[in-house]
CSV table of C-alpha atoms and ligand atoms in Angstrom, one decimal:
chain,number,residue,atom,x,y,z
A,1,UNK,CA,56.8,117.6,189.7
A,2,UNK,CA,54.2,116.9,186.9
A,3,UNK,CA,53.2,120.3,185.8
A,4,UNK,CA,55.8,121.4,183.4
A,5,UNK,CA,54.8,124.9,184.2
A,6,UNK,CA,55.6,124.1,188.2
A,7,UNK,CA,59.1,125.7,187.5
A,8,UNK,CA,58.4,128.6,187.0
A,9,UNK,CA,57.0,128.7,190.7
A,10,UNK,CA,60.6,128.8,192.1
A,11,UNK,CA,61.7,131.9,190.6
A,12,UNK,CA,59.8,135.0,191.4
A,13,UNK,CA,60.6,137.2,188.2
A,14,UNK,CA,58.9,135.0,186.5
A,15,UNK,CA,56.1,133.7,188.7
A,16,UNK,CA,55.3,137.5,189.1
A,17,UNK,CA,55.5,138.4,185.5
A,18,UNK,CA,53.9,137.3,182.1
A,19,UNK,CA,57.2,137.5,180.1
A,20,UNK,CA,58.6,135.2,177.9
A,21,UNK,CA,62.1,135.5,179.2
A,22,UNK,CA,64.1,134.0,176.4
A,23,UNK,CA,67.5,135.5,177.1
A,24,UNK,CA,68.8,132.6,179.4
A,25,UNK,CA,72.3,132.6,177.8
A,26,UNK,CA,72.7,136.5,178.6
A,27,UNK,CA,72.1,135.8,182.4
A,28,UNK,CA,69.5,133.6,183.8
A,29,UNK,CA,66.7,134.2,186.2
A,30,UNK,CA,67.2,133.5,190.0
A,31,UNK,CA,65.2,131.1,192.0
A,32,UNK,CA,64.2,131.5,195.6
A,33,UNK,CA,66.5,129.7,197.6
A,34,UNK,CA,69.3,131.8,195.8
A,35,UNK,CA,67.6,134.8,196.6
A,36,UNK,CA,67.1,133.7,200.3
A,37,UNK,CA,70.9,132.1,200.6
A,38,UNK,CA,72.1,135.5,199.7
A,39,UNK,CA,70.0,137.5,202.2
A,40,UNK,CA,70.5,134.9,204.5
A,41,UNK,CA,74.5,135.8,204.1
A,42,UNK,CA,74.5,139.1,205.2
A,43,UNK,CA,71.1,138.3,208.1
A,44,UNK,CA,73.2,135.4,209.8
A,45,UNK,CA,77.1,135.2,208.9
A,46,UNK,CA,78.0,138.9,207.0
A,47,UNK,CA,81.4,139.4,208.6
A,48,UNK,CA,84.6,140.1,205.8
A,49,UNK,CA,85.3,136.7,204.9
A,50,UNK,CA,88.8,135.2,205.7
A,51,UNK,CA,89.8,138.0,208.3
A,52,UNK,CA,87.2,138.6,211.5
A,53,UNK,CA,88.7,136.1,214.2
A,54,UNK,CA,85.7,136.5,216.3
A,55,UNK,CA,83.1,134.4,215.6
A,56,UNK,CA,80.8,135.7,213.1
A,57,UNK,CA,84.1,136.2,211.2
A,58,UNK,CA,84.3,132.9,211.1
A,59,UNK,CA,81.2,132.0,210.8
A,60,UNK,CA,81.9,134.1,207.0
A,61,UNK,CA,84.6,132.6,206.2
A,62,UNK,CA,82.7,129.0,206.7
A,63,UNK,CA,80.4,129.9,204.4
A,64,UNK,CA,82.8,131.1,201.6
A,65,UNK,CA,84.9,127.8,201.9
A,66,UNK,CA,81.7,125.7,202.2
A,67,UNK,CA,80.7,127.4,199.1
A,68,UNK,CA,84.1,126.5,197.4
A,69,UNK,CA,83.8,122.9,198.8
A,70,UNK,CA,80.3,122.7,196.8
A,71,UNK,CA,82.3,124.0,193.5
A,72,UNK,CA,84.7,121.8,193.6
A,73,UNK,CA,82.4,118.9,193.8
A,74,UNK,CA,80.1,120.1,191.3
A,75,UNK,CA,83.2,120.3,188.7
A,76,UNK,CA,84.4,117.2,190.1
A,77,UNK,CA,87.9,118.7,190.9
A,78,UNK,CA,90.3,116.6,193.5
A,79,UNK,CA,90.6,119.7,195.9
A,80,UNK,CA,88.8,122.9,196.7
A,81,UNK,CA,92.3,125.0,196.5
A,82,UNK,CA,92.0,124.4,192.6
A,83,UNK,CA,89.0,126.3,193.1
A,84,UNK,CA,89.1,130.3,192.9
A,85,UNK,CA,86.6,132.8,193.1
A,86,UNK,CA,86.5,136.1,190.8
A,87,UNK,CA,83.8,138.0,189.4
A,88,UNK,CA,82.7,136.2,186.7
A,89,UNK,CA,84.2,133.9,182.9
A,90,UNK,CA,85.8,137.5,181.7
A,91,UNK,CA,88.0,138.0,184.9
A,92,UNK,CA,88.5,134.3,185.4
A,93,UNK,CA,90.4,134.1,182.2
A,94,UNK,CA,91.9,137.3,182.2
A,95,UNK,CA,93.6,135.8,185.1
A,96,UNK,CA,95.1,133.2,183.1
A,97,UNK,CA,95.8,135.7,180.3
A,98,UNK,CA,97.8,137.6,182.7
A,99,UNK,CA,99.5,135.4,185.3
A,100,UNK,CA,99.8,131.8,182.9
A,101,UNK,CA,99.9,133.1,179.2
A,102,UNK,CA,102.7,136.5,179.8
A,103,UNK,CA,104.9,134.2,182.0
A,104,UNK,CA,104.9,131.0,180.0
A,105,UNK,CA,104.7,132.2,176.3
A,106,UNK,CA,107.3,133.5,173.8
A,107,UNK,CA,107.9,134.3,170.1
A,108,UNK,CA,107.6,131.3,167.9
A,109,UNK,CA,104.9,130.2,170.3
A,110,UNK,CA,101.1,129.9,169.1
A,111,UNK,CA,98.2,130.5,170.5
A,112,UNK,CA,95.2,128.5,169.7
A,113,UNK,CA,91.8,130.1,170.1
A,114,UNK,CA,88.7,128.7,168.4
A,115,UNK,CA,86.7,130.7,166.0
A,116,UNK,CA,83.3,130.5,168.1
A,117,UNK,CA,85.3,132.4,170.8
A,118,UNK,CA,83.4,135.6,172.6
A,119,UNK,CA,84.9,138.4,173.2
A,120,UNK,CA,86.0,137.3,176.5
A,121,UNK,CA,88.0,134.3,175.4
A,122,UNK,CA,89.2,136.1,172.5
A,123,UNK,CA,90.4,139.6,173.6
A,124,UNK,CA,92.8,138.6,176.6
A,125,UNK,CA,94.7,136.1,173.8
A,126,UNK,CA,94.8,139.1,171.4
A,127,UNK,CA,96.4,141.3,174.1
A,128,UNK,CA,99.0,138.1,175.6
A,129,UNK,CA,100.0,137.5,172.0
A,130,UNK,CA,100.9,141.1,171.2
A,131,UNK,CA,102.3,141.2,175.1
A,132,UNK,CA,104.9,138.4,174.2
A,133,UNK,CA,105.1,137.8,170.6
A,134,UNK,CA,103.5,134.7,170.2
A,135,UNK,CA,101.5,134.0,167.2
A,136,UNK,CA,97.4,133.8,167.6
A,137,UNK,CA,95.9,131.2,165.3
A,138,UNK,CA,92.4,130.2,164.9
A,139,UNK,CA,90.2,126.7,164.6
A,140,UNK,CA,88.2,127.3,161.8
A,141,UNK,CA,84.3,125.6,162.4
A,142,UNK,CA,82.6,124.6,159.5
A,143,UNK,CA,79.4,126.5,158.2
A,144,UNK,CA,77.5,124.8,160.8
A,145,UNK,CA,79.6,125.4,163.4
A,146,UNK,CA,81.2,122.2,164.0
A,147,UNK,CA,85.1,121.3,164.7
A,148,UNK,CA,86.3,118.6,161.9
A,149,UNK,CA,89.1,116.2,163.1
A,150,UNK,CA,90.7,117.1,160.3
A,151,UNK,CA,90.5,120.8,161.0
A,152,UNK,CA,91.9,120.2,164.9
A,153,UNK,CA,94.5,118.1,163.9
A,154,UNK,CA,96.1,120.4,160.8
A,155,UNK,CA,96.0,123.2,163.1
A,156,UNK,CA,97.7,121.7,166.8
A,157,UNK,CA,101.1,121.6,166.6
A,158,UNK,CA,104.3,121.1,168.6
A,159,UNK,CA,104.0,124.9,168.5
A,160,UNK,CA,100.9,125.2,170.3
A,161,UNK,CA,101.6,126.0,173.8
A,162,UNK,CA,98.3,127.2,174.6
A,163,UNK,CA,94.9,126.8,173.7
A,164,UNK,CA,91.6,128.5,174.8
A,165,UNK,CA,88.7,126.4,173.7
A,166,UNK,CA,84.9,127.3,174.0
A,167,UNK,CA,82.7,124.1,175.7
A,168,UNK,CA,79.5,125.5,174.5
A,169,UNK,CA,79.1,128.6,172.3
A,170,UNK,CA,76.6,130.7,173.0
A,171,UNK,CA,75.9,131.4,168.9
A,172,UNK,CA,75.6,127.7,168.2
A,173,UNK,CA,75.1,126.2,171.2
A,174,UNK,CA,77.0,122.8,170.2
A,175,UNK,CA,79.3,121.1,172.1
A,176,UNK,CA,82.5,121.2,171.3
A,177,UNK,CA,84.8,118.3,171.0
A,178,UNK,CA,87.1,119.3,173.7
A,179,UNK,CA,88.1,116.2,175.2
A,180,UNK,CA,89.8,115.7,171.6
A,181,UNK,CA,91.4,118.7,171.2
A,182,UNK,CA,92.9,118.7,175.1
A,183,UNK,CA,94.4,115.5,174.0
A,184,UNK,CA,96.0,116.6,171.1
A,185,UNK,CA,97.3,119.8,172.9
A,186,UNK,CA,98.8,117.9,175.7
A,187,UNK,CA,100.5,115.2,173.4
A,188,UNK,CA,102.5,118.3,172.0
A,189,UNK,CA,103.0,120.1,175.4
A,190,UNK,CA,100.6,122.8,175.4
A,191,UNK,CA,98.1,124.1,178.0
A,192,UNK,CA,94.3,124.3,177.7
A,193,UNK,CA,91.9,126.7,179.1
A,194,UNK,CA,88.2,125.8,178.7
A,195,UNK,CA,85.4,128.8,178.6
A,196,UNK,CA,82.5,127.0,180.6
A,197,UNK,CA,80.8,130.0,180.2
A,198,UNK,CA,77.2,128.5,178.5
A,199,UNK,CA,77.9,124.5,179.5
A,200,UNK,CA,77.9,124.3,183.0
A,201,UNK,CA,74.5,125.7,183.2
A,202,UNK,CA,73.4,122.9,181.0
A,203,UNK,CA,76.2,120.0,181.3
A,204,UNK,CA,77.7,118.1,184.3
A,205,UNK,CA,81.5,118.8,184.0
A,206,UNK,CA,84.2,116.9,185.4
A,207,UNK,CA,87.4,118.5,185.2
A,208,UNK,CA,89.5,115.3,185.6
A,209,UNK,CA,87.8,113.6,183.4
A,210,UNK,CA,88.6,116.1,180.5
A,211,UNK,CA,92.3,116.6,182.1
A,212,UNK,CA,91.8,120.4,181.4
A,213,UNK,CA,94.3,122.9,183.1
A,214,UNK,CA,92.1,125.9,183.4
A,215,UNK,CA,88.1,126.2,183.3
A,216,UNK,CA,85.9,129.4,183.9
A,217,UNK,CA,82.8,129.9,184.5
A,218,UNK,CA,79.9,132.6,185.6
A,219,UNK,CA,77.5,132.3,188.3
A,220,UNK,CA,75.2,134.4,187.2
A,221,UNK,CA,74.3,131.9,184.1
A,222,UNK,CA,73.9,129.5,186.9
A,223,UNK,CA,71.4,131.4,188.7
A,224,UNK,CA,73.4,132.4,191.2
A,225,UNK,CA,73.9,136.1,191.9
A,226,UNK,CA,76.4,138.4,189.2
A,227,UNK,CA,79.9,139.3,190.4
A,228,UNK,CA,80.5,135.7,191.0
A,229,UNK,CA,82.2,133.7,188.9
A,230,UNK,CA,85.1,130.5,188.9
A,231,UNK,CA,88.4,129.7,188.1
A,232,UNK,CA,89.6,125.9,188.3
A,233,UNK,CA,93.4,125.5,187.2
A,234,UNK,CA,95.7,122.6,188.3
A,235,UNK,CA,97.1,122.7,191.6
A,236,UNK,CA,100.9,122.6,189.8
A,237,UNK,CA,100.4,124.9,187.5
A,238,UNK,CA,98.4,127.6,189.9
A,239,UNK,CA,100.9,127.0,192.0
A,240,UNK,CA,103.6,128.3,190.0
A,241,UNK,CA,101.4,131.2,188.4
A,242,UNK,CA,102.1,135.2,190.4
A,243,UNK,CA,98.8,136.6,191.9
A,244,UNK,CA,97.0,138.5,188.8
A,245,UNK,CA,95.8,141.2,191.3
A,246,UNK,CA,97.5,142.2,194.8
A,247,UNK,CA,96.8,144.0,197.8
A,248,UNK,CA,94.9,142.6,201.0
A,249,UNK,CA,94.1,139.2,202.3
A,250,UNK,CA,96.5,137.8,199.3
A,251,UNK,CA,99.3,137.8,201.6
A,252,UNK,CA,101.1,135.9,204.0
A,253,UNK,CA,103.7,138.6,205.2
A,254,UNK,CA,104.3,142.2,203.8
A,255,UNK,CA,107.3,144.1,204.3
A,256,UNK,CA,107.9,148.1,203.4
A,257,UNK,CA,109.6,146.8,199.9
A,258,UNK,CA,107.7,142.8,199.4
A,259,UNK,CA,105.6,140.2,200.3
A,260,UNK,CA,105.4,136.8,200.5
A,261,UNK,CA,101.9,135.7,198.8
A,262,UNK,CA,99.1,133.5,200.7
A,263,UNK,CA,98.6,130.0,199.6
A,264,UNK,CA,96.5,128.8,197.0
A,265,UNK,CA,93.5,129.5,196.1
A,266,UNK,CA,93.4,133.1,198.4
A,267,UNK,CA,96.6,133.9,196.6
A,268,UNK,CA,94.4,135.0,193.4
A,269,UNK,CA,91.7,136.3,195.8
A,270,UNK,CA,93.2,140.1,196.4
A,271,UNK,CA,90.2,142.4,198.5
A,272,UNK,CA,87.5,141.7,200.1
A,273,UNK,CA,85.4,138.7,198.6
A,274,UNK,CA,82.0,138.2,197.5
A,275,UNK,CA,81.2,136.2,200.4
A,276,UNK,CA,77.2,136.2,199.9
A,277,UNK,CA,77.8,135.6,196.5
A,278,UNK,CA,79.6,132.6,197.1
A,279,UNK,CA,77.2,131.5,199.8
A,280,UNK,CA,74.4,132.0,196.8
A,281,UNK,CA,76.3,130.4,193.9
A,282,UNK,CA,76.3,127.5,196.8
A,283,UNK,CA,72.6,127.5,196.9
A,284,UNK,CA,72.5,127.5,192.9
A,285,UNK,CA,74.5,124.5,192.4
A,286,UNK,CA,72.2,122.7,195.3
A,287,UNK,CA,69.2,123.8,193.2
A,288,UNK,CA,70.7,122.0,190.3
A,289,UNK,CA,71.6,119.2,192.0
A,290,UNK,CA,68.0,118.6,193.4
A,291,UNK,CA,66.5,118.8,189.9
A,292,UNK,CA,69.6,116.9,188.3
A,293,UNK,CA,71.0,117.7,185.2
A,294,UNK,CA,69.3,114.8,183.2
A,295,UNK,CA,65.8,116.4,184.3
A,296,UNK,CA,67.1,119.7,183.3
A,297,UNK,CA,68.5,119.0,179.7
A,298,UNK,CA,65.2,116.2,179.1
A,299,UNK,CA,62.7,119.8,179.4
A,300,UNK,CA,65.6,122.2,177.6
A,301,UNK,CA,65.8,119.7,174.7
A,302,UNK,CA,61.4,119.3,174.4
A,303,UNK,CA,61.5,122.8,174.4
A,304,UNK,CA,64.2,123.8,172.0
A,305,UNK,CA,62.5,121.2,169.7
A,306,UNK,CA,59.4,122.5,169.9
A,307,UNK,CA,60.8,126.2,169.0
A,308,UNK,CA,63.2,124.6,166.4
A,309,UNK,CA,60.2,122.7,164.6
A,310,UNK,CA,57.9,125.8,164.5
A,311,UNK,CA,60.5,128.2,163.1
A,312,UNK,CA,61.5,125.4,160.8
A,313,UNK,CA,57.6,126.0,159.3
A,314,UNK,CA,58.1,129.6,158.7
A,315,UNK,CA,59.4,130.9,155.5
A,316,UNK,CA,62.9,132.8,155.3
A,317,UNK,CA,63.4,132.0,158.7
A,318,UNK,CA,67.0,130.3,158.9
A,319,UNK,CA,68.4,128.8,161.8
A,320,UNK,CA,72.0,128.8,162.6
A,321,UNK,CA,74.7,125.7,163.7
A,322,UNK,CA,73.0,122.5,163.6
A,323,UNK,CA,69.4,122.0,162.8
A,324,UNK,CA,69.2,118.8,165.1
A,325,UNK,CA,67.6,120.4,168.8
A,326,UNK,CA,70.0,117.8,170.2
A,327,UNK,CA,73.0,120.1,169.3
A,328,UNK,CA,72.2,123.3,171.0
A,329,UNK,CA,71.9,123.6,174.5
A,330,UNK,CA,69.1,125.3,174.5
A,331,UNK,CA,70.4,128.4,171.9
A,332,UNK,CA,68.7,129.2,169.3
A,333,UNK,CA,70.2,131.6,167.1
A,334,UNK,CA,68.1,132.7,164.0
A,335,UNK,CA,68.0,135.3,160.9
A,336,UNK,CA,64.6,136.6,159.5
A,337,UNK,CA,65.3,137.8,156.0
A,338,UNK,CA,65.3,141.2,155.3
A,339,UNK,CA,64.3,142.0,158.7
A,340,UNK,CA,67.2,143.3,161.0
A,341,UNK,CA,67.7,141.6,164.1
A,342,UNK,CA,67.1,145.1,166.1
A,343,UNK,CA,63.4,145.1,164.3
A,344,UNK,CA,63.3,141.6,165.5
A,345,UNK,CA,63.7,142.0,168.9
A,346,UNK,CA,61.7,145.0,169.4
A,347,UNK,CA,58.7,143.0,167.4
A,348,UNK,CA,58.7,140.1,169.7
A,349,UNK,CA,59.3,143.0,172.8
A,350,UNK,CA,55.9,143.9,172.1
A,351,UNK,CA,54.5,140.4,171.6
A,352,UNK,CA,56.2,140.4,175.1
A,353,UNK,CA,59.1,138.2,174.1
A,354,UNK,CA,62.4,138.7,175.2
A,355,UNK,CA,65.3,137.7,173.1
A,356,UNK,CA,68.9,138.8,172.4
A,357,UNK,CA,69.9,140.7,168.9
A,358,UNK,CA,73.1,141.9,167.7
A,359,UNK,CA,76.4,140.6,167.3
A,360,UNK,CA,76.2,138.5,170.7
A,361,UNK,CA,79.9,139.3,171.5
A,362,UNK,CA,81.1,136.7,168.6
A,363,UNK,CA,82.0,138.9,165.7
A,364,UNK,CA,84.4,137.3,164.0
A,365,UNK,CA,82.9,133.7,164.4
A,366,UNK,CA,79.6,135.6,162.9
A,367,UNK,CA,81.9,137.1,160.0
A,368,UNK,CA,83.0,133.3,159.5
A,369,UNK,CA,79.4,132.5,159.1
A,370,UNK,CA,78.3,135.7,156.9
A,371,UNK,CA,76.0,136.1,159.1
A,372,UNK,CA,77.1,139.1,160.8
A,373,UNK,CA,74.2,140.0,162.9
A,374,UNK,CA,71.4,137.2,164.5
A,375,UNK,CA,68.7,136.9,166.5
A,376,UNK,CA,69.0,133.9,169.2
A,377,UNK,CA,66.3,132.6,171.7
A,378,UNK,CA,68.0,131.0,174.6
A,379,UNK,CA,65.8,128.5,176.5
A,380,UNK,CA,66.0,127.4,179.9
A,381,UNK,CA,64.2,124.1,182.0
A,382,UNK,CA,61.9,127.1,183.9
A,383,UNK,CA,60.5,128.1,180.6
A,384,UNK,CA,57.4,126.4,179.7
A,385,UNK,CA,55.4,125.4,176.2
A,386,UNK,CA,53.6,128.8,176.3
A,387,UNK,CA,56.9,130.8,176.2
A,388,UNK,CA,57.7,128.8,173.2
A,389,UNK,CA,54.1,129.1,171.5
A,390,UNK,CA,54.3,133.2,172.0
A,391,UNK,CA,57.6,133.3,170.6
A,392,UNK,CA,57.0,131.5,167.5
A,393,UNK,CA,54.1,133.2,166.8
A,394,UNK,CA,55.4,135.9,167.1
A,395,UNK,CA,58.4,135.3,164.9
A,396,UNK,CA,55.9,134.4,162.0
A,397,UNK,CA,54.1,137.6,161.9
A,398,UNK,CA,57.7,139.2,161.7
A,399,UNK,CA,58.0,140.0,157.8
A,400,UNK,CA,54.3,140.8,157.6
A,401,UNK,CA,54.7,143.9,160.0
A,402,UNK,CA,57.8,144.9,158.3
A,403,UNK,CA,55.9,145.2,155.3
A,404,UNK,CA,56.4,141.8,153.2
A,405,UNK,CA,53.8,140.3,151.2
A,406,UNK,CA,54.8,137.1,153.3
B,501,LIG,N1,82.1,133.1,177.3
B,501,LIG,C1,80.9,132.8,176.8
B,501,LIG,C2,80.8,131.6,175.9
B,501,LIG,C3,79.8,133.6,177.1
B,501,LIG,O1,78.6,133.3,176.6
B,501,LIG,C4,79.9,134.7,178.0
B,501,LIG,C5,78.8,135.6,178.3
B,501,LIG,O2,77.9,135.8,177.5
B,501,LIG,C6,81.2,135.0,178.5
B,501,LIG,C7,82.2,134.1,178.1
B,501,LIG,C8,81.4,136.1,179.4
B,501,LIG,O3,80.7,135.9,180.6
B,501,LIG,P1,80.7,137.1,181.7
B,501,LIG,O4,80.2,138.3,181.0
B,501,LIG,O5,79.9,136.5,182.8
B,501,LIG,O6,82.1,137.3,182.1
């Protein structure tokens, strides 16, 4: 490809559109061969996954397991029955909330969550703390939203027998030192779950290499379709976990008073799957692959540098985390001030921009910050110089139309 623009092309929102769609990290947009692999699902194979013996029954169930055979090479995991489907990051570790964390944790436990958590990594550790009594404590990031050493070592412990750890957050945009803090975790016997949420769409991510027990992620920040979303956990501890949801196809044998529960992964797998969304998260990952991540993260990185630079030029503009491009991931999170992020986003709506305002399910990593509400531009490889250009401009007549002097 030399055009920069050529992506684009692949997805039809946008080839149809004029929008500047900077709200990547919300969900992103969906290229063709997603769109086809899904219809293709249920014009070819749609049967109910896992129960049709007849052939198109099978024929469904091959495309579900294909598409869990594609996950588990794309997270580089040793075998695809580490790999379950749910809807999407929330479910995924809600799961591990409610089958690991209730089972395994006690008073005098802690419960390590970091500070840049959202909501979803936060709220099921709230509710499996005050479930068993275990104590929640919280990494503390600096004011630019790193993780010190110094702070990850004072605060891991031989009490900490869990930790939920965010890769990438999507208010900073950094990536955390994970690896490190796994480590640390494990040396004292604890258990890691790591949200994925915002850095498998920009990362590779191997799941041996870091040793983590659980990771979640979404597909539909990965351009696949929503309502599918991943689970990877360690065969042992998987294995010793109880189903989080029950009812059919989750079985192996029910009688009037019990059951005996399917092998992993269809244990956690209660209902009818989302077998053409797995056949389309399939299709995502293949798109990926095709462009590679180093293409991917060399055009996220230009353009987050070219947005970074401009706002850089425009007075009270602040950007938060990092002010090296390098360290975000494509997020761009921002304050205007005296201008509320609400009047922000409806400015650049008009300028036909569109970015995310509020709170970004992150409050109290946004209390931390005294920031409390932001405006963040989230950029993806399909975006294209123009995108950045429109919304830069736009930001710099911002305190004009709100009535500054400047
Ligand atoms: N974790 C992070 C870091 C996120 O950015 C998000 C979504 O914005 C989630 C979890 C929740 O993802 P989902 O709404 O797909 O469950």
């Amino acid at each position: 490809r030399n055009s920069m623009k050529s992506y684009k092309e692949d997805f039809p929102l946008l080839r149809n559109s004029s929008i500047a769609y900077l709200d990547n990290a919300a969900t992103a947009q969906r290229p063709e061969a997603v769109l086809k692999a899904e219809r293709e699902f249920y014009e070819k194979y749609n049967a109910n996954p896992l129960r049709g013996l007849y052939q198109l029954g099978m024929d469904a169930t091959d495309c579900y397991e294909k598409a869990r055979e594609t996950v588990r090479d794309f997270l580089h995991a040793k075998k695809s029955s580490e790999i379950i489907f749910t809807r999407n990051t929330t479910e995924s570790i809600n799961l591990v909330a409610y089958s690991y964390a209730l089972n395994n944790l006690k008073e005098g436990d802690e419960l390590l969550v970091g500070i840049d958590s959202h909501h979803s990594n936060l709220l099921p550790w709230q509710m499996a703390a005050r479930v068993t009594g275990a104590k929640l404590v919280f990494l503390d990031c600096e004011m630019d939203g790193s993780y010190t050493k110094e702070a990850i070592e004072k605060v891991i412990t031989g009490r900490t027998k869990f930790a939920a750890i965010t890769h990438v957050s999507n208010v900073i945009g950094r990536v955390n030192p994970v690896e490190d803090i796994i480590r640390l975790v494990h040396k004292n016997g604890g258990v890691v779950l790591v949200d994925a949420a915002q850095s498998a769409p920009h990362l590779p991510i191997d799941v041996c290499a870091m040793d983590v027990d659980f990771l979640a992620f979404s597909g539909h920040k990965l351009m696949a379709p929503m309502g599918i979303g991943v689970l990877y956990g360690k065969e042992k501890l998987l294995d010793e976990m109880p189903p989080f949801l029950t009812g059919g196809e989750m079985i192996e044998s029910v009688t009037r008073e019990s059951a005996v529960f399917a092998e992993l992964p269809h244990k956690f797998e209660a209902g009818t799957v989302n077998g053409a969304g797995a056949w389309a998260l399939k299709a995502a990952i293949e798109y990926i692959n095709s462009l590679g991540f180093a293409t991917l993260q060399e055009r996220e990185l230009a353009l987050t540098t070219q947005a970074m630079e401009e706002l850089k030029k425009i007075p009270y503009v602040n950007i938060i985390g990092s002010q090296d491009p390098k360290e975000h991931n494509g997020i761009v999170n921002f304050t205007v001030e005296g201008v509320h992020p609400h009047d922000i986003a409806s400015i650049l709506d008009g300028a036909g921009v569109d970015v995310r305002a509020g709170h970004h399910c992150a409050q109290p990593l946004l209390k931390h910050l005294g920031v409390f509400v932001t405006t963040r531009a989230s950029i993806a490889f399909y975006n294209d110089e123009e995108d950045i250009h429109r919304f830069t401009e736009a930001v710099k007549g911002i305190r004009r139309m709100m009535g500054y002097a400047e």
